[in-house]
Amino acid sequence: MVKNGHIHTPFCPHGTKDALQDYIEKAIQLGFTEISFTEHAPLPDGFADPTPTQDSAMKLEEIEEYIQSVNTLKLAYKSSIRINCGLEVDYIEGFEKETAAFLNLYGHKLDDAILSVHFLKYGPSYDCLDYSPDAFADIVEKYGSLHAVYQNYYRTLRQSIEADLGPYKPRRIGHMTLVKKFQRKFPYTDEPKQELLDILDAVKEKGYELDYNGAGTAKPLCRETYPPEWVAKEALKRGIPLIYGSDAHQVKELKQGYDKLINGFA
């Protein structure tokens, strides 16, 4: 079985309008036997999207249409491919109760889900970690050092693993090294190896999975998987399932990074 567990859709406001059917047909052509549509879940009530374009996630009023659209195609293609209806849910520090409330409403309607960190809390404000190189530069300037940004990201990631988000909390951690998206412009030589190993231990203890994300390989300032090879190998040593995710925001990205994965992943 070949699974692609992280795919976006035309419901993504910062993606493309490529049709759901086109993703499915291409996935079958590429040899996938199972796919998960994991659209960006609506941001929690009371949280203001800090990106300049405010297009990080679909709107709450769209979610029922999204679920219905995926479920309709799930049935239509059931003899050809397994299709999961899922969401990529943001862990946002300080909005745990709101996120749990959302999951309590919609979690039972999902087949799959990913928990990701895109937003970092800094004092009373939030920043989107992966919006653009210029925006990342502003974050580094605000924090005073690249080291401080990395520390806050991995601290928040650890919190996401430990957080109580209720019975429908996603059990797969999304692109755990997303902080490295612009690493070729902002090289960080002091990689926190022990911190990453501790995060893997926390993932293992919870019985969670990792999104083995190929999108970074296509980013000119990253050029590696999330997580990178050595972390993926350490995850396998611990028996942590690695679930390939293309993180495709358009059909042509459906197998991005697949050829860069280590042997033996789930």
CSV table of C-alpha atoms in Angstrom, one decimal:
chain,number,residue,atom,x,y,z
A,1,MET,CA,0.0,0.0,0.0
A,2,VAL,CA,1.3,3.4,-1.0
A,3,LYS,CA,-0.3,6.3,1.0
A,4,ASN,CA,-0.1,10.0,0.4
A,5,GLY,CA,-1.4,11.4,3.7
A,6,HIS,CA,-1.1,15.2,3.2
A,7,ILE,CA,-2.9,16.7,0.3
A,8,HIS,CA,-4.6,20.1,0.0
A,9,THR,CA,-7.6,21.0,-2.2
A,10,PRO,CA,-9.4,23.9,-4.0
A,11,PHE,CA,-10.8,24.8,-0.6
A,12,CYS,CA,-7.3,26.1,0.3
A,13,PRO,CA,-7.3,29.9,-0.2
A,14,HIS,CA,-3.5,30.0,-0.8
A,15,GLY,CA,-3.5,27.0,-3.1
A,16,THR,CA,-4.9,26.5,-6.6
A,17,LYS,CA,-8.3,25.7,-7.9
A,18,ASP,CA,-7.2,22.2,-9.2
A,19,ALA,CA,-10.3,20.0,-8.8
A,20,LEU,CA,-10.6,17.2,-6.3
A,21,GLN,CA,-11.2,14.8,-9.1
A,22,ASP,CA,-8.0,15.8,-10.8
A,23,TYR,CA,-6.0,15.1,-7.6
A,24,ILE,CA,-7.7,11.7,-7.4
A,25,GLU,CA,-7.1,10.7,-11.0
A,26,LYS,CA,-3.5,11.8,-10.8
A,27,ALA,CA,-3.0,9.9,-7.5
A,28,ILE,CA,-4.3,6.7,-9.1
A,29,GLN,CA,-2.0,7.3,-12.1
A,30,LEU,CA,1.0,7.7,-9.8
A,31,GLY,CA,0.3,4.4,-8.1
A,32,PHE,CA,-1.1,5.6,-4.8
A,33,THR,CA,-3.6,3.2,-3.2
A,34,GLU,CA,-4.6,5.6,-0.4
A,35,ILE,CA,-4.8,9.4,-0.1
A,36,SER,CA,-5.9,11.8,2.6
A,37,PHE,CA,-7.2,15.2,1.8
A,38,THR,CA,-6.1,17.3,4.7
A,39,GLU,CA,-7.2,20.9,4.1
A,40,HIS,CA,-6.2,23.6,6.5
A,41,ALA,CA,-8.9,23.6,9.2
A,42,PRO,CA,-10.6,27.0,10.0
A,43,LEU,CA,-8.5,28.9,12.5
A,44,PRO,CA,-9.9,29.0,16.0
A,45,ASP,CA,-12.5,31.4,17.1
A,46,GLY,CA,-10.9,34.7,18.3
A,47,PHE,CA,-7.6,34.1,16.5
A,48,ALA,CA,-6.6,36.7,13.9
A,49,ASP,CA,-4.6,35.3,11.0
A,50,PRO,CA,-1.3,37.3,11.2
A,51,THR,CA,-0.4,36.8,7.5
A,52,PRO,CA,-0.6,39.9,5.2
A,53,THR,CA,-3.0,38.1,2.9
A,54,GLN,CA,-5.0,36.4,5.7
A,55,ASP,CA,-5.4,33.3,3.6
A,56,SER,CA,-3.9,30.6,5.9
A,57,ALA,CA,-7.0,28.4,6.1
A,58,MET,CA,-10.5,27.8,4.8
A,59,LYS,CA,-13.4,29.6,6.5
A,60,LEU,CA,-15.6,27.8,9.0
A,61,GLU,CA,-18.7,28.2,6.7
A,62,GLU,CA,-16.9,26.1,4.1
A,63,ILE,CA,-16.2,23.0,6.1
A,64,GLU,CA,-19.5,21.2,5.6
A,65,GLU,CA,-19.2,21.6,1.8
A,66,TYR,CA,-15.6,20.4,2.0
A,67,ILE,CA,-16.5,17.3,4.0
A,68,GLN,CA,-19.4,16.5,1.7
A,69,SER,CA,-17.4,17.0,-1.5
A,70,VAL,CA,-14.6,14.6,-0.3
A,71,ASN,CA,-17.1,12.0,0.9
A,72,THR,CA,-19.0,12.1,-2.4
A,73,LEU,CA,-15.8,11.3,-4.3
A,74,LYS,CA,-14.7,8.8,-1.7
A,75,LEU,CA,-17.7,6.7,-2.6
A,76,ALA,CA,-17.4,7.3,-6.4
A,77,TYR,CA,-13.7,6.1,-6.4
A,78,LYS,CA,-13.9,3.4,-3.7
A,79,SER,CA,-13.1,0.6,-6.1
A,80,SER,CA,-10.0,2.4,-7.3
A,81,ILE,CA,-8.4,4.1,-4.3
A,82,ARG,CA,-9.0,4.7,-0.6
A,83,ILE,CA,-9.8,8.3,0.0
A,84,ASN,CA,-9.8,9.8,3.5
A,85,CYS,CA,-11.5,13.0,4.5
A,86,GLY,CA,-9.1,14.9,6.8
A,87,LEU,CA,-7.9,18.2,8.1
A,88,GLU,CA,-4.6,19.8,8.9
A,89,VAL,CA,-5.3,21.4,12.2
A,90,ASP,CA,-3.1,24.2,13.6
A,91,TYR,CA,-1.8,24.0,17.1
A,92,ILE,CA,-1.9,27.6,18.3
A,93,GLU,CA,-0.5,28.3,21.8
A,94,GLY,CA,-3.2,29.9,23.9
A,95,PHE,CA,-6.1,28.6,21.8
A,96,GLU,CA,-6.2,25.0,23.0
A,97,LYS,CA,-9.7,25.2,24.3
A,98,GLU,CA,-11.1,26.7,21.1
A,99,THR,CA,-9.2,24.1,19.0
A,100,ALA,CA,-10.6,21.3,21.2
A,101,ALA,CA,-14.1,22.7,20.8
A,102,PHE,CA,-13.8,22.7,17.0
A,103,LEU,CA,-12.5,19.1,17.0
A,104,ASN,CA,-15.4,18.0,19.3
A,105,LEU,CA,-17.8,19.4,16.6
A,106,TYR,CA,-16.1,18.0,13.5
A,107,GLY,CA,-13.6,15.3,14.6
A,108,HIS,CA,-16.1,12.5,14.3
A,109,LYS,CA,-16.6,13.3,10.6
A,110,LEU,CA,-13.0,12.9,9.8
A,111,ASP,CA,-11.0,9.8,8.7
A,112,ASP,CA,-7.6,11.3,9.2
A,113,ALA,CA,-6.0,14.5,10.6
A,114,ILE,CA,-2.6,16.2,11.0
A,115,LEU,CA,-1.6,18.6,13.8
A,116,SER,CA,0.9,21.3,12.7
A,117,VAL,CA,2.6,24.4,14.0
A,118,HIS,CA,2.6,27.3,11.6
A,119,PHE,CA,2.1,30.2,14.1
A,120,LEU,CA,4.4,31.1,17.0
A,121,LYS,CA,3.4,33.2,20.0
A,122,TYR,CA,5.7,36.0,20.9
A,123,GLY,CA,4.4,38.0,23.9
A,124,PRO,CA,0.8,39.0,23.0
A,125,SER,CA,1.3,38.6,19.2
A,126,TYR,CA,1.7,35.7,16.7
A,127,ASP,CA,3.8,35.3,13.6
A,128,CYS,CA,3.4,32.9,10.7
A,129,LEU,CA,6.6,30.9,10.6
A,130,ASP,CA,6.6,29.9,6.9
A,131,TYR,CA,4.9,32.8,5.0
A,132,SER,CA,8.0,34.1,3.2
A,133,PRO,CA,11.7,34.7,3.5
A,134,ASP,CA,11.1,38.4,4.2
A,135,ALA,CA,8.6,37.7,6.9
A,136,PHE,CA,10.9,35.1,8.5
A,137,ALA,CA,13.7,37.8,8.5
A,138,ASP,CA,11.3,40.0,10.4
A,139,ILE,CA,10.7,37.3,12.9
A,140,VAL,CA,14.4,36.7,13.4
A,141,GLU,CA,14.9,40.5,14.0
A,142,LYS,CA,12.0,40.6,16.5
A,143,TYR,CA,13.4,37.6,18.4
A,144,GLY,CA,17.0,38.9,18.3
A,145,SER,CA,18.5,35.7,17.0
A,146,LEU,CA,17.8,32.8,14.7
A,147,HIS,CA,18.5,30.5,17.7
A,148,ALA,CA,15.6,32.1,19.6
A,149,VAL,CA,13.2,31.4,16.7
A,150,TYR,CA,14.3,27.8,16.5
A,151,GLN,CA,13.9,27.4,20.3
A,152,ASN,CA,10.4,28.8,20.3
A,153,TYR,CA,9.4,26.7,17.4
A,154,TYR,CA,10.5,23.4,19.0
A,155,ARG,CA,9.1,24.5,22.3
A,156,THR,CA,5.7,25.0,20.6
A,157,LEU,CA,6.0,21.8,18.7
A,158,ARG,CA,6.6,19.9,22.0
A,159,GLN,CA,3.6,21.7,23.5
A,160,SER,CA,1.5,20.5,20.5
A,161,ILE,CA,2.4,16.9,21.2
A,162,GLU,CA,1.6,17.2,24.9
A,163,ALA,CA,-1.6,19.4,24.6
A,164,ASP,CA,-5.0,18.0,25.6
A,165,LEU,CA,-7.2,18.8,22.6
A,166,GLY,CA,-9.8,16.2,23.4
A,167,PRO,CA,-10.6,12.8,22.0
A,168,TYR,CA,-10.4,13.9,18.4
A,169,LYS,CA,-6.9,15.3,18.6
A,170,PRO,CA,-4.9,14.5,15.4
A,171,ARG,CA,-2.4,11.7,16.0
A,172,ARG,CA,0.1,12.7,13.2
A,173,ILE,CA,2.5,15.6,13.7
A,174,GLY,CA,2.9,17.7,10.6
A,175,HIS,CA,6.2,18.7,9.0
A,176,MET,CA,8.1,18.7,12.3
A,177,THR,CA,11.1,20.7,11.0
A,178,LEU,CA,9.1,23.4,9.1
A,179,VAL,CA,11.3,26.0,10.9
A,180,LYS,CA,14.0,25.0,8.3
A,181,LYS,CA,11.9,26.1,5.3
A,182,PHE,CA,14.3,29.0,4.6
A,183,GLN,CA,17.5,27.4,5.9
A,184,ARG,CA,19.6,28.2,2.9
A,185,LYS,CA,19.0,31.9,3.4
A,186,PHE,CA,19.1,31.6,7.2
A,187,PRO,CA,21.7,28.8,7.9
A,188,TYR,CA,21.6,27.5,11.4
A,189,THR,CA,24.6,25.5,12.2
A,190,ASP,CA,23.8,24.7,15.9
A,191,GLU,CA,21.1,22.1,15.1
A,192,PRO,CA,19.4,21.1,18.4
A,193,LYS,CA,19.9,17.4,18.0
A,194,GLN,CA,19.0,16.4,21.5
A,195,GLU,CA,15.9,18.5,21.4
A,196,LEU,CA,14.8,16.8,18.2
A,197,LEU,CA,15.5,13.4,19.8
A,198,ASP,CA,13.4,14.4,22.8
A,199,ILE,CA,10.6,15.4,20.5
A,200,LEU,CA,10.7,12.0,18.8
A,201,ASP,CA,10.6,10.3,22.3
A,202,ALA,CA,7.5,12.4,23.1
A,203,VAL,CA,5.9,11.3,19.8
A,204,LYS,CA,6.7,7.7,20.5
A,205,GLU,CA,5.4,7.9,24.1
A,206,LYS,CA,2.0,9.3,22.8
A,207,GLY,CA,1.8,6.6,20.1
A,208,TYR,CA,1.6,9.3,17.4
A,209,GLU,CA,2.8,9.3,13.8
A,210,LEU,CA,5.0,11.7,11.8
A,211,ASP,CA,4.1,13.4,8.6
A,212,TYR,CA,7.1,12.6,6.4
A,213,ASN,CA,6.7,15.6,4.3
A,214,GLY,CA,8.2,16.0,0.8
A,215,ALA,CA,7.3,19.7,0.3
A,216,GLY,CA,10.6,21.0,1.6
A,217,THR,CA,12.5,19.3,-1.2
A,218,ALA,CA,10.8,21.5,-3.7
A,219,LYS,CA,11.4,24.7,-1.8
A,220,PRO,CA,14.6,26.4,-3.2
A,221,LEU,CA,15.7,27.7,0.3
A,222,CYS,CA,15.1,24.3,2.0
A,223,ARG,CA,15.9,21.4,-0.3
A,224,GLU,CA,15.2,18.6,2.3
A,225,THR,CA,12.3,16.6,3.6
A,226,TYR,CA,10.5,17.6,6.9
A,227,PRO,CA,12.0,15.9,8.9
A,228,PRO,CA,15.5,15.5,7.3
A,229,GLU,CA,17.0,12.1,6.8
A,230,TRP,CA,18.8,11.6,10.1
A,231,VAL,CA,15.6,12.5,12.1
A,232,ALA,CA,13.6,10.1,9.9
A,233,LYS,CA,16.0,7.3,10.6
A,234,GLU,CA,15.9,8.0,14.4
A,235,ALA,CA,12.1,7.9,14.2
A,236,LEU,CA,12.2,4.5,12.5
A,237,LYS,CA,14.6,3.3,15.3
A,238,ARG,CA,11.8,4.2,17.7
A,239,GLY,CA,9.1,2.5,15.7
A,240,ILE,CA,7.4,5.7,14.9
A,241,PRO,CA,5.3,5.4,11.8
A,242,LEU,CA,6.4,7.8,9.0
A,243,ILE,CA,3.5,8.6,6.7
A,244,TYR,CA,4.5,10.2,3.4
A,245,GLY,CA,2.8,13.5,2.7
A,246,SER,CA,3.3,15.5,-0.5
A,247,ASP,CA,1.7,18.6,1.1
A,248,ALA,CA,0.5,19.2,-2.5
A,249,HIS,CA,-1.3,22.5,-3.1
A,250,GLN,CA,-1.7,21.6,-6.8
A,251,VAL,CA,-2.0,18.4,-8.7
A,252,LYS,CA,1.5,18.5,-10.2
A,253,GLU,CA,3.0,18.3,-6.6
A,254,LEU,CA,1.3,15.0,-5.7
A,255,LYS,CA,4.6,13.0,-5.5
A,256,GLN,CA,7.0,15.8,-4.6
A,257,GLY,CA,9.9,14.6,-2.5
A,258,TYR,CA,8.9,10.9,-2.7
A,259,ASP,CA,12.3,10.0,-4.3
A,260,LYS,CA,14.1,11.6,-1.4
A,261,LEU,CA,12.6,9.4,1.3
A,262,ILE,CA,14.6,6.9,3.3
A,263,ASN,CA,13.9,3.2,2.9
A,264,GLY,CA,11.5,1.5,5.3
A,265,PHE,CA,9.0,4.3,6.0
A,266,ALA,CA,5.4,3.4,6.5
